Amino acid sequence: MSIQKLVNQVIMRNENFIETAEELKPQLHETIVKPTSIVAIKADSEAIHGWSSEVVAPASTLSDSEFGKNDLFVLDFGDHQVGYLSLKIRPAGSPPDAPLKLKLTIGEMPVEIAEPFENYKGWLSSSWLQEETIFVDVLPAVITLPRRYSFRYVKFDVIDTSPKYQVVFESVECRAVSSANINTVQKISHQDAELQRMDEISIKTLADCMQDVFEDGPKRDRRLWLGDLRLQALANYETFGNNELVKRCLYLFAGVPDDKGKVSANVFVAPQLIADDTYLFDYSLFFVATLHDYYVATNDLETLKELWPTAYRQIEVALERLDENHILKDSSDWWSFIDWQEGLNKQTPSQGVLIYTMKQAILLAEELNISEKDNLKARLEEIVEASKTHLWDKGQQFFISGTDRQVSWASQIWMVLAGVWTKEENNKLMKHLLAENPEVGIATPYMYHHLVEALLVSGEKDRAIEEMKSYWGGMIQDGADTFWELYDPNNKDFSPYGSNLINSYCHAWSCTPTYLIRKYAL
Amino acid sequence: MSIQKLVNQVIMRNENFIETAEELKPQLHETIVKPTSIVAIKADSEAIHGWSSEVVAPASTLSDSEFGKNDLFVLDFGDHQVGYLSLKIRPAGSPPDAPLKLKLTIGEMPVEIAEPFENYKGWLSSSWLQEETIFVDVLPAVITLPRRYSFRYVKFDVIDTSPKYQVVFESVECRAVSSANINTVQKISHQDAELQRMDEISIKTLADCMQDVFEDGPKRDRRLWLGDLRLQALANYETFGNNELVKRCLYLFAGVPDDKGKVSANVFVAPQLIADDTYLFDYSLFFVATLHDYYVATNDLETLKELWPTAYRQIEVALERLDENHILKDSSDWWSFIDWQEGLNKQTPSQGVLIYTMKQAILLAEELNISEKDNLKARLEEIVEASKTHLWDKGQQFFISGTDRQVSWASQIWMVLAGVWTKEENNKLMKHLLAENPEVGIATPYMYHHLVEALLVSGEKDRAIEEMKSYWGGMIQDGADTFWELYDPNNKDFSPYGSNLINSYCHAWSCTPTYLIRKYAL
């Protein structure tokens, strides 16, 4: 476990930017969704996490049953939902002479329904596990739970009624919410059914993460992270085209930089806009990337002009970390995300991110026709050359990272995306990477996205599709309704948090297949 | 465990009566109460239930501390409260990056705070145990819990925050509610400090049970029972004088009789007025007693006229249960409450209740000057004679009950209250009872009230005070802030429900010392 806690974080609020972001706050679309089935969650050694769902009866039969002390049932909403639950409950038998005590367990995956949350021992807060214990003093009642949940399954444990009465659940429904409008998406009919399905699930994943900001995961952490935003925005341009929401998110980050001008890795929007005290080298630079992509998608010159200083400042701050050889200093207190991969050295992939975003910054500076472009170009040339000199291992034909000269997938991928070598050289490097398969691999869909894009930009389209099919296709095989935060085909119980109960099973950074399919015409 | 469940209960709603009751619905008085101390609940073999409370710090120091995962504290509100809790919580440390999960355990007694509710195995619904587990998604927050609690102590278990932040409880308060107005009570300054304290605690008990009806217990069952109402009304006439509330309760019972005209033992007032499907021989008759006492207190002839038919009907129905000897039929499906005493035969005490209430009915009929009075008088004479003939055991000089000729305290007490013998004979009987101490004793403060009143009406004032001091005085010694539903000085863990966790520690039927002290000028 490793977290960043700053004691002396100083935030320079830009009230104009914050006001612009506030004005762009979207109206949420609401849809009433009813459960489809009553299901049983059964132990199943073939299924992911060891649990599968089995239909017991249509949900429409629910109101035929009376439930008393220790009775339970599980409802399946048929697909992933993000929204608010409401329950219509009436008593059966004598007048209710004691409150109803009801426990709800709300899960995206069967494992969350089957395995007791009490057993959770991970290092992220257990408060993310979705459950409620409610007391109903007066029956009949319509109970509208005030919190938003992210789920497909809901387990109802009737803890107690009284010996004199039972309860009937007349209706259970979800008021699903999203700022995405599904009608704005141009449907595709892909001849490859697997890619077609991948496109659909990507879009569902993105929609469920599109709330009043682009959230990373509607179950956890429910907030705006820059690294996730960049990928969501890319998927959004190809689908929902909700460009105002991207703009809003850019203004949110730009509204609360620190006293050095750095944007934080994530922001909270309630009770008001707050910059988290987590700063990540790569995520700050992705402000540049996200602004770049936004401008390419919209040609919104006014926003570019207003946000350019924020973007440029991220490059300036990043450049301060270069040593005399124009290489990023590596250290033990190094905060760059790149991937959850255990033991990954972040130096070279971060150097790749710097080069990648500097190129985007130069394009934006050219668009603005401002003098910074010349300085950026000069610095870029030095950095690219230095990377070839100091980070490229001719013998191994790989980029190395850190004092231990680590060869990781991430280093090669980011250097390819950064375009340090030519397309042909990159193609050779990617093939070499796939063939050699260095030990320090890829842990997250976020990094898999970059692998696939690196394959695509280096001309390995077929291999890119193959990787997508084995990875996101694997999730589909394993029952994904939306794409997951984490997926390791070789260790399906993987969680960087100490328990897969707390993993998010609808996660923004996994939504990119629709972008990859549509952008690269796969 | 034994409960009454009727399948074919037919209710004849009297909408005029229900409307009258609705118009009499009181406005509740509200008082903001702050906790006095942070306390520790400690194992203490000398204390009731084995737990006592020890002051750790003044409650005003609470906001000096930060609480994180697994931290807990207990607040003491200094006295019994009935009301709504609100908490003002702010985060400390990094911005809250996960919800706060907080468990509240709310208890009238230290035992409720100390012993896990999970261990409760009693036969009443566990849903009465007062606890809440809440998730707070956005901090800082002011949380107003929607349910009403009855308590003195609140335990706060911070189940989880996150590794990045803790919470500070800036304030915790209770919005206490009651329809009793303490300013209307004439204070007494008793030379006997023990009786003075007993009077005060009685009044507090009554006040906390006076909500929009006279509740039996604000923790459990929170509803209007006829047997409790009768005693509350008596205490009320001597103290708060809130006669409108008694009137309202009489109209509530009269509003929902069954198709035979019987009033139920208790009614629910939410979501609307509902008669419970529990009918008790003695409780139905107490409608007569309560109307009688109300009329004596108020001279409200209009109400007497309107409710007389309901009262008279209870006598008529009761008389149907007499056998050819004018003795109540005993049977195994006999529903008369009398007391929670294990093994108690209800025949003779119920015969006593019948005689007691018939005498009150005759007084009311005389007041109304209606012909029923003559019939009632004639029947009463037969019944009293029959009781002397068939239920009095000359050899033992005790009333016996049931086919096993059980000699119980309850039989003697009710026959004394019914005035079957003369005052002198009653005095002899009560002394004989105290001397012989038959095995089938008294289980509840409700029956103790009747013992004390039987001693008072038979001229044993000193002995009555002695009993009050050992019984209600015992509760005070054992730490009562309000008088308890159940108290057995010889078995302080006694509960008829299988666990003292579920006992009510502020219970209407225990509030009568103020009535006894003031009415009989003790």
Short mmCIF file of C-alpha atoms in Angstrom, two decimals, chain A residues 51-460:
data_model
loop_
_atom_site.label_atom_id
_atom_site.label_comp_id
_atom_site.label_asym_id
_atom_site.label_seq_id
_atom_site.Cartn_x
_atom_site.Cartn_y
_atom_site.Cartn_z
CA TRP A 51 -19.18 -17.76 -8.55
CA SER A 52 -21.88 -17.69 -11.20
CA SER A 53 -25.44 -16.50 -11.36
CA GLU A 54 -28.32 -18.84 -12.15
CA VAL A 55 -31.83 -17.69 -13.00
CA VAL A 56 -34.39 -18.98 -10.48
CA ALA A 57 -37.52 -17.13 -11.65
CA PRO A 58 -38.56 -14.02 -13.54
CA ALA A 59 -38.40 -10.90 -11.38
CA SER A 60 -42.10 -10.36 -12.07
CA THR A 61 -42.87 -13.24 -9.68
CA LEU A 62 -41.18 -11.49 -6.75
CA SER A 63 -44.39 -10.02 -5.38
CA ASP A 64 -45.89 -13.52 -5.09
CA SER A 65 -43.66 -14.31 -2.12
CA GLU A 66 -43.73 -13.31 1.53
CA PHE A 67 -40.41 -12.93 3.34
CA GLY A 68 -39.75 -13.18 7.06
CA LYS A 69 -36.81 -13.42 9.41
CA ASN A 70 -33.63 -14.80 7.76
CA ASP A 71 -35.20 -15.07 4.29
CA LEU A 72 -33.16 -13.80 1.38
CA PHE A 73 -33.27 -13.39 -2.37
CA VAL A 74 -31.07 -11.91 -5.08
CA LEU A 75 -32.29 -9.73 -7.93
CA ASP A 76 -30.50 -9.45 -11.24
CA PHE A 77 -31.04 -6.23 -13.19
CA GLY A 78 -29.85 -7.94 -16.37
CA ASP A 79 -27.08 -5.43 -17.09
CA HIS A 80 -24.84 -2.99 -15.27
CA GLN A 81 -26.66 -0.03 -13.72
CA VAL A 82 -25.63 3.20 -12.07
CA GLY A 83 -28.40 4.79 -10.10
CA TYR A 84 -30.75 4.97 -7.20
CA LEU A 85 -32.74 2.06 -5.78
CA SER A 86 -36.30 2.25 -4.61
CA LEU A 87 -38.34 -0.46 -2.95
CA LYS A 88 -42.07 -0.71 -2.49
CA ILE A 89 -42.78 -2.95 0.48
CA ARG A 90 -46.04 -4.03 2.08
CA PRO A 91 -46.63 -6.14 5.14
CA ALA A 92 -48.43 -9.50 5.10
CA GLY A 93 -50.07 -11.05 8.14
CA SER A 94 -50.83 -9.12 11.31
CA PRO A 95 -50.20 -5.37 11.49
CA PRO A 96 -46.41 -4.86 11.67
CA ASP A 97 -45.64 -4.74 15.40
CA ALA A 98 -41.88 -4.19 15.00
CA PRO A 99 -39.69 -2.45 12.45
CA LEU A 100 -38.51 -4.29 9.37
CA LYS A 101 -34.75 -4.75 9.41
CA LEU A 102 -33.42 -5.27 5.92
CA LYS A 103 -29.89 -5.62 4.64
CA LEU A 104 -29.05 -4.90 1.02
CA THR A 105 -25.85 -6.05 -0.59
CA ILE A 106 -25.28 -4.38 -3.91
CA GLY A 107 -22.75 -5.77 -6.35
CA GLU A 108 -21.45 -5.43 -9.87
CA MET A 109 -20.29 -9.06 -9.80
CA PRO A 110 -21.55 -12.33 -8.31
CA VAL A 111 -18.53 -12.43 -5.98
CA GLU A 112 -19.76 -9.31 -4.18
CA ILE A 113 -23.07 -11.03 -3.47
CA ALA A 114 -21.57 -14.37 -2.49
CA GLU A 115 -18.60 -13.47 -0.29
CA PRO A 116 -19.27 -11.66 3.00
CA PHE A 117 -17.94 -8.12 3.07
CA GLU A 118 -16.90 -8.79 6.67
CA ASN A 119 -14.08 -10.90 5.25
CA TYR A 120 -12.63 -7.97 3.33
CA LYS A 121 -9.10 -7.22 4.50
CA GLY A 122 -7.81 -5.03 1.65
CA TRP A 123 -6.11 -1.69 2.18
CA LEU A 124 -8.65 0.50 0.42
CA SER A 125 -11.49 1.63 2.64
CA SER A 126 -14.13 -1.03 3.25
CA SER A 127 -16.65 1.79 2.99
CA TRP A 128 -16.58 1.32 -0.79
CA LEU A 129 -18.33 -2.04 -0.46
CA GLN A 130 -21.91 -1.35 -1.34
CA GLU A 131 -24.35 -2.35 1.39
CA GLU A 132 -27.07 -0.81 3.50
CA THR A 133 -28.88 -1.97 6.59
CA ILE A 134 -32.18 -0.20 6.88
CA PHE A 135 -34.96 -0.13 9.42
CA VAL A 136 -38.49 0.55 8.25
CA ASP A 137 -40.70 1.72 11.10
CA VAL A 138 -43.92 2.14 9.14
CA LEU A 139 -45.26 -0.26 6.51
CA PRO A 140 -46.37 -0.21 3.72
CA ALA A 141 -43.59 2.03 2.52
CA VAL A 142 -41.83 3.21 -0.59
CA ILE A 143 -38.18 3.50 0.29
CA THR A 144 -35.93 5.54 -1.94
CA LEU A 145 -32.36 4.98 -0.91
CA PRO A 146 -30.45 8.24 -1.07
CA ARG A 147 -27.07 6.92 -2.23
CA ARG A 148 -26.10 6.10 -5.80
CA TYR A 149 -24.96 2.53 -6.46
CA SER A 150 -23.13 0.81 -9.29
CA PHE A 151 -24.41 -2.71 -9.70
CA ARG A 152 -26.11 -5.50 -11.52
CA TYR A 153 -27.13 -7.64 -8.51
CA VAL A 154 -28.89 -6.78 -5.26
CA LYS A 155 -29.15 -9.24 -2.40
CA PHE A 156 -32.01 -8.72 0.05
CA ASP A 157 -31.48 -10.19 3.50
CA VAL A 158 -34.60 -9.85 5.60
CA ILE A 159 -32.84 -9.75 8.96
CA ASP A 160 -36.07 -9.53 10.92
CA THR A 161 -39.73 -8.65 10.71
CA SER A 162 -41.50 -10.10 13.75
CA PRO A 163 -43.25 -13.38 14.49
CA LYS A 164 -46.50 -11.65 13.50
CA TYR A 165 -45.84 -10.39 10.00
CA GLN A 166 -43.81 -10.87 6.85
CA VAL A 167 -43.10 -8.56 3.95
CA VAL A 168 -43.86 -8.53 0.23
CA PHE A 169 -41.65 -6.62 -2.18
CA GLU A 170 -44.21 -5.18 -4.55
CA SER A 171 -41.61 -3.54 -6.70
CA VAL A 172 -37.90 -2.85 -6.81
CA GLU A 173 -36.47 -0.48 -9.35
CA CYS A 174 -33.42 1.55 -10.26
CA ARG A 175 -33.47 5.13 -11.45
CA ALA A 176 -30.39 4.88 -13.64
CA VAL A 177 -28.47 8.08 -14.31
CA SER A 178 -25.88 9.22 -16.84
CA SER A 179 -24.96 12.39 -18.67
CA ALA A 180 -24.38 10.32 -21.81
CA ASN A 181 -27.15 10.31 -24.38
CA ILE A 182 -27.15 6.94 -26.10
CA ASN A 183 -29.08 8.37 -29.06
CA THR A 184 -26.10 10.46 -30.11
CA VAL A 185 -23.93 7.39 -30.73
CA GLN A 186 -23.60 6.26 -34.30
CA LYS A 187 -24.15 2.52 -34.26
CA ILE A 188 -21.73 0.31 -36.11
CA SER A 189 -22.41 -3.10 -37.56
CA HIS A 190 -19.05 -4.77 -37.42
CA GLN A 191 -18.66 -7.95 -39.41
CA ASP A 192 -16.63 -9.28 -36.51
CA ALA A 193 -19.21 -10.05 -33.80
CA GLU A 194 -16.53 -10.02 -31.11
CA LEU A 195 -15.42 -6.50 -31.98
CA GLN A 196 -19.06 -5.46 -32.29
CA ARG A 197 -19.75 -6.68 -28.76
CA MET A 198 -16.54 -5.06 -27.51
CA ASP A 199 -17.67 -1.76 -29.01
CA GLU A 200 -21.07 -2.02 -27.30
CA ILE A 201 -19.63 -2.88 -23.90
CA SER A 202 -17.10 -0.06 -24.20
CA ILE A 203 -19.92 2.37 -24.86
CA LYS A 204 -21.94 1.05 -21.90
CA THR A 205 -18.86 1.33 -19.69
CA LEU A 206 -18.25 4.89 -20.79
CA ALA A 207 -21.91 5.87 -20.36
CA ASP A 208 -22.04 4.50 -16.82
CA CYS A 209 -18.91 6.51 -15.94
CA MET A 210 -20.31 9.72 -17.46
CA GLN A 211 -22.01 11.51 -14.62
CA ASP A 212 -21.56 15.18 -13.81
CA VAL A 213 -17.89 14.58 -14.49
CA PHE A 214 -16.11 11.72 -16.21
CA GLU A 215 -15.77 9.40 -13.23
CA ASP A 216 -13.10 6.72 -13.08
CA GLY A 217 -15.52 4.14 -11.70
CA PRO A 218 -19.09 4.66 -10.54
CA LYS A 219 -18.59 2.12 -7.74
CA ARG A 220 -15.12 3.29 -6.73
CA ASP A 221 -13.58 5.96 -6.59
CA ARG A 222 -16.38 7.89 -8.27
CA ARG A 223 -14.19 10.81 -9.22
CA LEU A 224 -12.37 12.63 -11.92
CA TRP A 225 -8.84 11.36 -12.54
CA LEU A 226 -6.76 12.93 -15.29
CA GLY A 227 -5.39 9.66 -16.65
CA ASP A 228 -8.86 8.19 -16.96
CA LEU A 229 -10.29 11.42 -18.34
CA ARG A 230 -7.83 11.40 -21.25
CA LEU A 231 -8.99 7.94 -22.36
CA GLN A 232 -12.68 8.63 -21.70
CA ALA A 233 -12.47 11.78 -23.77
CA LEU A 234 -10.93 9.84 -26.67
CA ALA A 235 -13.73 7.25 -26.51
CA ASN A 236 -16.30 10.01 -26.15
CA TYR A 237 -15.21 11.83 -29.34
CA GLU A 238 -15.87 8.60 -31.26
CA THR A 239 -19.25 7.95 -29.63
CA PHE A 240 -21.29 10.35 -27.49
CA GLY A 241 -19.50 13.48 -28.65
CA ASN A 242 -20.28 15.13 -25.33
CA ASN A 243 -17.45 17.61 -25.77
CA GLU A 244 -18.85 20.05 -23.23
CA LEU A 245 -18.26 17.48 -20.51
CA VAL A 246 -14.59 17.16 -21.50
CA LYS A 247 -14.31 20.93 -21.47
CA ARG A 248 -15.90 21.06 -18.02
CA CYS A 249 -13.40 18.54 -16.68
CA LEU A 250 -10.44 20.45 -18.13
CA TYR A 251 -11.66 23.62 -16.41
CA LEU A 252 -12.11 21.73 -13.14
CA PHE A 253 -8.46 20.68 -13.14
CA ALA A 254 -7.29 24.10 -14.29
CA GLY A 255 -9.40 25.70 -11.55
CA VAL A 256 -7.38 24.28 -8.66
CA PRO A 257 -3.65 24.07 -9.47
CA ASP A 258 -1.13 24.21 -6.66
CA ASP A 259 1.17 27.15 -6.01
CA LYS A 260 3.62 25.81 -8.60
CA GLY A 261 0.86 25.62 -11.17
CA LYS A 262 0.68 21.82 -11.14
CA VAL A 263 -2.70 20.20 -11.69
CA SER A 264 -3.48 17.37 -9.33
CA ALA A 265 -4.04 13.79 -10.40
CA ASN A 266 -7.71 13.97 -9.46
CA VAL A 267 -10.30 16.34 -8.13
CA PHE A 268 -13.42 16.02 -5.98
CA VAL A 269 -16.49 18.01 -6.93
CA ALA A 270 -18.48 17.72 -3.68
CA PRO A 271 -19.16 19.44 -1.37
CA GLN A 272 -17.18 21.81 -3.61
CA LEU A 273 -14.29 21.56 -6.05
CA ILE A 274 -11.25 20.21 -4.18
CA ALA A 275 -7.90 19.18 -5.64
CA ASP A 276 -6.73 15.91 -4.16
CA ASP A 277 -3.28 15.99 -2.60
CA THR A 278 -2.08 13.34 -5.05
CA TYR A 279 0.21 14.56 -7.85
CA LEU A 280 1.44 12.18 -10.51
CA PHE A 281 4.10 13.09 -13.06
CA ASP A 282 2.33 11.41 -15.96
CA TYR A 283 -1.19 12.46 -14.98
CA SER A 284 -0.25 16.16 -14.78
CA LEU A 285 1.18 15.91 -18.29
CA PHE A 286 -2.03 14.31 -19.51
CA PHE A 287 -3.66 17.70 -19.02
CA VAL A 288 -1.71 18.67 -22.13
CA ALA A 289 -2.79 15.50 -23.94
CA THR A 290 -6.45 15.96 -23.00
CA LEU A 291 -6.43 19.60 -24.08
CA HIS A 292 -4.71 18.60 -27.32
CA ASP A 293 -7.25 15.87 -28.08
CA TYR A 294 -10.12 18.19 -27.15
CA TYR A 295 -8.83 20.85 -29.52
CA VAL A 296 -8.37 18.34 -32.34
CA ALA A 297 -11.95 17.13 -31.80
CA THR A 298 -13.55 20.56 -31.47
CA ASN A 299 -11.30 23.32 -32.91
CA ASP A 300 -12.40 25.30 -29.86
CA LEU A 301 -9.69 27.96 -30.06
CA GLU A 302 -11.09 30.04 -27.24
CA THR A 303 -10.75 27.20 -24.73
CA LEU A 304 -7.30 26.38 -26.07
CA LYS A 305 -6.22 29.97 -25.51
CA GLU A 306 -7.62 30.05 -22.01
CA LEU A 307 -6.20 26.73 -20.89
CA TRP A 308 -2.87 26.84 -22.72
CA PRO A 309 -0.99 28.45 -19.80
CA THR A 310 -2.13 25.61 -17.53
CA ALA A 311 -1.04 23.03 -20.07
CA TYR A 312 2.29 24.68 -20.74
CA ARG A 313 2.96 24.94 -17.02
CA GLN A 314 2.71 21.13 -16.69
CA ILE A 315 5.50 20.77 -19.28
CA GLU A 316 7.62 23.38 -17.52
CA VAL A 317 7.27 21.65 -14.16
CA ALA A 318 8.04 18.26 -15.75
CA LEU A 319 11.16 19.62 -17.41
CA GLU A 320 12.48 20.72 -14.03
CA ARG A 321 12.81 17.05 -13.16
CA LEU A 322 15.33 16.38 -15.93
CA ASP A 323 18.96 15.87 -14.99
CA GLU A 324 21.94 17.37 -16.82
CA ASN A 325 21.64 14.60 -19.41
CA HIS A 326 17.97 15.49 -20.14
CA ILE A 327 16.82 12.29 -18.47
CA LEU A 328 14.15 12.20 -15.76
CA LYS A 329 15.68 11.76 -12.34
CA ASP A 330 14.67 8.47 -10.80
CA SER A 331 14.18 8.24 -7.06
CA SER A 332 12.35 6.25 -4.41
CA ASP A 333 9.79 9.02 -3.83
CA TRP A 334 8.87 9.06 -7.48
CA TRP A 335 5.17 9.55 -8.14
CA SER A 336 4.26 8.58 -11.66
CA PHE A 337 1.43 6.14 -12.22
CA ILE A 338 2.06 4.38 -15.59
CA ASP A 339 0.57 1.06 -14.40
CA TRP A 340 -0.19 -1.03 -11.29
CA GLN A 341 2.50 -3.51 -12.38
CA GLU A 342 4.45 -4.76 -9.37
CA GLY A 343 8.10 -3.62 -9.39
CA LEU A 344 7.74 -1.41 -12.44
CA ASN A 345 10.39 1.31 -12.66
CA LYS A 346 8.69 4.51 -13.80
CA GLN A 347 11.67 6.46 -15.22
CA THR A 348 11.63 5.54 -18.90
CA PRO A 349 7.88 5.18 -19.42
CA SER A 350 7.55 8.61 -17.81
CA GLN A 351 10.22 9.96 -20.16
CA GLY A 352 8.02 8.55 -22.93
CA VAL A 353 4.96 10.34 -21.58
CA LEU A 354 6.95 13.59 -21.42
CA ILE A 355 8.02 13.30 -25.06
CA TYR A 356 4.50 12.23 -26.11
CA THR A 357 2.89 15.24 -24.47
CA MET A 358 5.63 17.70 -25.52
CA LYS A 359 4.85 16.85 -29.12
CA GLN A 360 1.19 17.61 -28.47
CA ALA A 361 2.13 20.83 -26.72
CA ILE A 362 4.17 21.88 -29.76
CA LEU A 363 1.16 21.27 -32.03
CA LEU A 364 -0.98 23.43 -29.76
CA ALA A 365 1.69 26.15 -29.57
CA GLU A 366 1.88 26.17 -33.35
CA GLU A 367 -1.89 26.45 -33.53
CA LEU A 368 -1.66 29.44 -31.19
CA ASN A 369 1.42 30.66 -33.07
CA ILE A 370 3.25 31.57 -29.91
CA SER A 371 6.96 31.73 -29.20
CA GLU A 372 6.97 28.84 -26.70
CA LYS A 373 6.84 26.47 -29.66
CA ASP A 374 10.50 27.13 -30.55
CA ASN A 375 11.76 26.54 -27.05
CA LEU A 376 9.66 23.37 -26.80
CA LYS A 377 11.02 22.07 -30.08
CA ALA A 378 14.60 22.70 -29.03
CA ARG A 379 14.09 21.00 -25.69
CA LEU A 380 12.26 18.08 -27.33
CA GLU A 381 15.16 17.40 -29.65
CA GLU A 382 17.58 17.26 -26.72
CA ILE A 383 15.33 14.96 -24.76
CA VAL A 384 14.68 12.57 -27.63
CA GLU A 385 18.38 12.38 -28.39
CA ALA A 386 19.20 11.85 -24.70
CA SER A 387 16.63 9.06 -24.52
CA LYS A 388 18.25 7.28 -27.44
CA THR A 389 21.68 7.76 -25.88
CA HIS A 390 21.04 6.95 -22.27
CA LEU A 391 17.90 4.80 -22.17
CA TRP A 392 18.33 2.59 -25.22
CA ASP A 393 20.27 -0.61 -24.71
CA LYS A 394 21.75 -1.49 -28.06
CA GLY A 395 22.72 -4.96 -26.99
CA GLN A 396 19.25 -5.89 -25.80
CA GLN A 397 17.50 -3.66 -28.35
CA PHE A 398 15.20 -2.44 -25.60
CA PHE A 399 14.73 0.72 -23.61
CA ILE A 400 15.93 0.26 -20.08
CA SER A 401 14.69 2.08 -17.00
CA GLY A 402 16.21 3.01 -13.65
CA THR A 403 19.58 2.18 -12.16
CA ASP A 404 18.80 -1.53 -12.45
CA ARG A 405 18.34 -1.08 -16.20
CA GLN A 406 14.90 -2.68 -16.01
CA VAL A 407 13.39 -3.88 -19.28
CA SER A 408 9.65 -3.49 -19.01
CA TRP A 409 6.75 -3.58 -21.42
CA ALA A 410 5.72 -0.12 -20.26
CA SER A 411 9.06 1.46 -21.25
CA GLN A 412 8.90 0.09 -24.80
CA ILE A 413 5.22 0.97 -25.24
CA TRP A 414 5.55 4.58 -24.11
CA MET A 415 8.70 5.12 -26.15
CA VAL A 416 6.85 3.80 -29.20
CA LEU A 417 3.86 6.03 -28.51
CA ALA A 418 6.32 8.92 -28.00
CA GLY A 419 7.72 8.21 -31.45
CA VAL A 420 11.35 8.25 -30.36
CA TRP A 421 12.22 5.95 -33.22
CA THR A 422 10.75 5.83 -36.73
CA LYS A 423 7.62 3.81 -37.49
CA GLU A 424 9.77 0.99 -38.91
CA GLU A 425 12.02 0.92 -35.89
CA ASN A 426 9.00 0.98 -33.65
CA ASN A 427 7.52 -1.95 -35.53
CA LYS A 428 10.74 -3.86 -34.97
CA LEU A 429 10.74 -2.91 -31.29
CA MET A 430 7.13 -4.03 -30.76
CA LYS A 431 7.79 -7.37 -32.46
CA HIS A 432 10.91 -7.79 -30.38
CA LEU A 433 8.86 -6.99 -27.26
CA LEU A 434 6.20 -9.56 -28.10
CA ALA A 435 8.81 -12.16 -28.93
CA GLU A 436 11.02 -11.62 -25.88
CA ASN A 437 8.15 -11.02 -23.48
CA PRO A 438 10.11 -9.35 -20.68
CA GLU A 439 9.08 -10.27 -17.18
CA VAL A 440 7.93 -6.84 -16.07
CA GLY A 441 4.60 -6.92 -17.89
CA ILE A 442 1.27 -5.16 -17.91
CA ALA A 443 -1.21 -5.13 -15.02
CA THR A 444 -4.17 -3.03 -16.10
CA PRO A 445 -6.54 -2.38 -19.00
CA TYR A 446 -5.14 1.15 -18.88
CA MET A 447 -1.69 -0.14 -19.88
CA TYR A 448 -3.23 -2.67 -22.29
CA HIS A 449 -4.82 0.27 -24.08
CA HIS A 450 -1.36 1.75 -24.60
CA LEU A 451 0.01 -1.59 -25.77
CA VAL A 452 -2.74 -1.86 -28.39
CA GLU A 453 -2.29 1.72 -29.52
CA ALA A 454 1.48 1.21 -29.72
CA LEU A 455 0.86 -1.83 -31.94
CA LEU A 456 -1.51 0.18 -34.11
CA VAL A 457 0.81 3.17 -34.60
CA SER A 458 3.67 0.83 -35.40
CA GLY A 459 1.68 -0.98 -38.07
CA GLU A 460 0.74 -4.16 -36.20
#
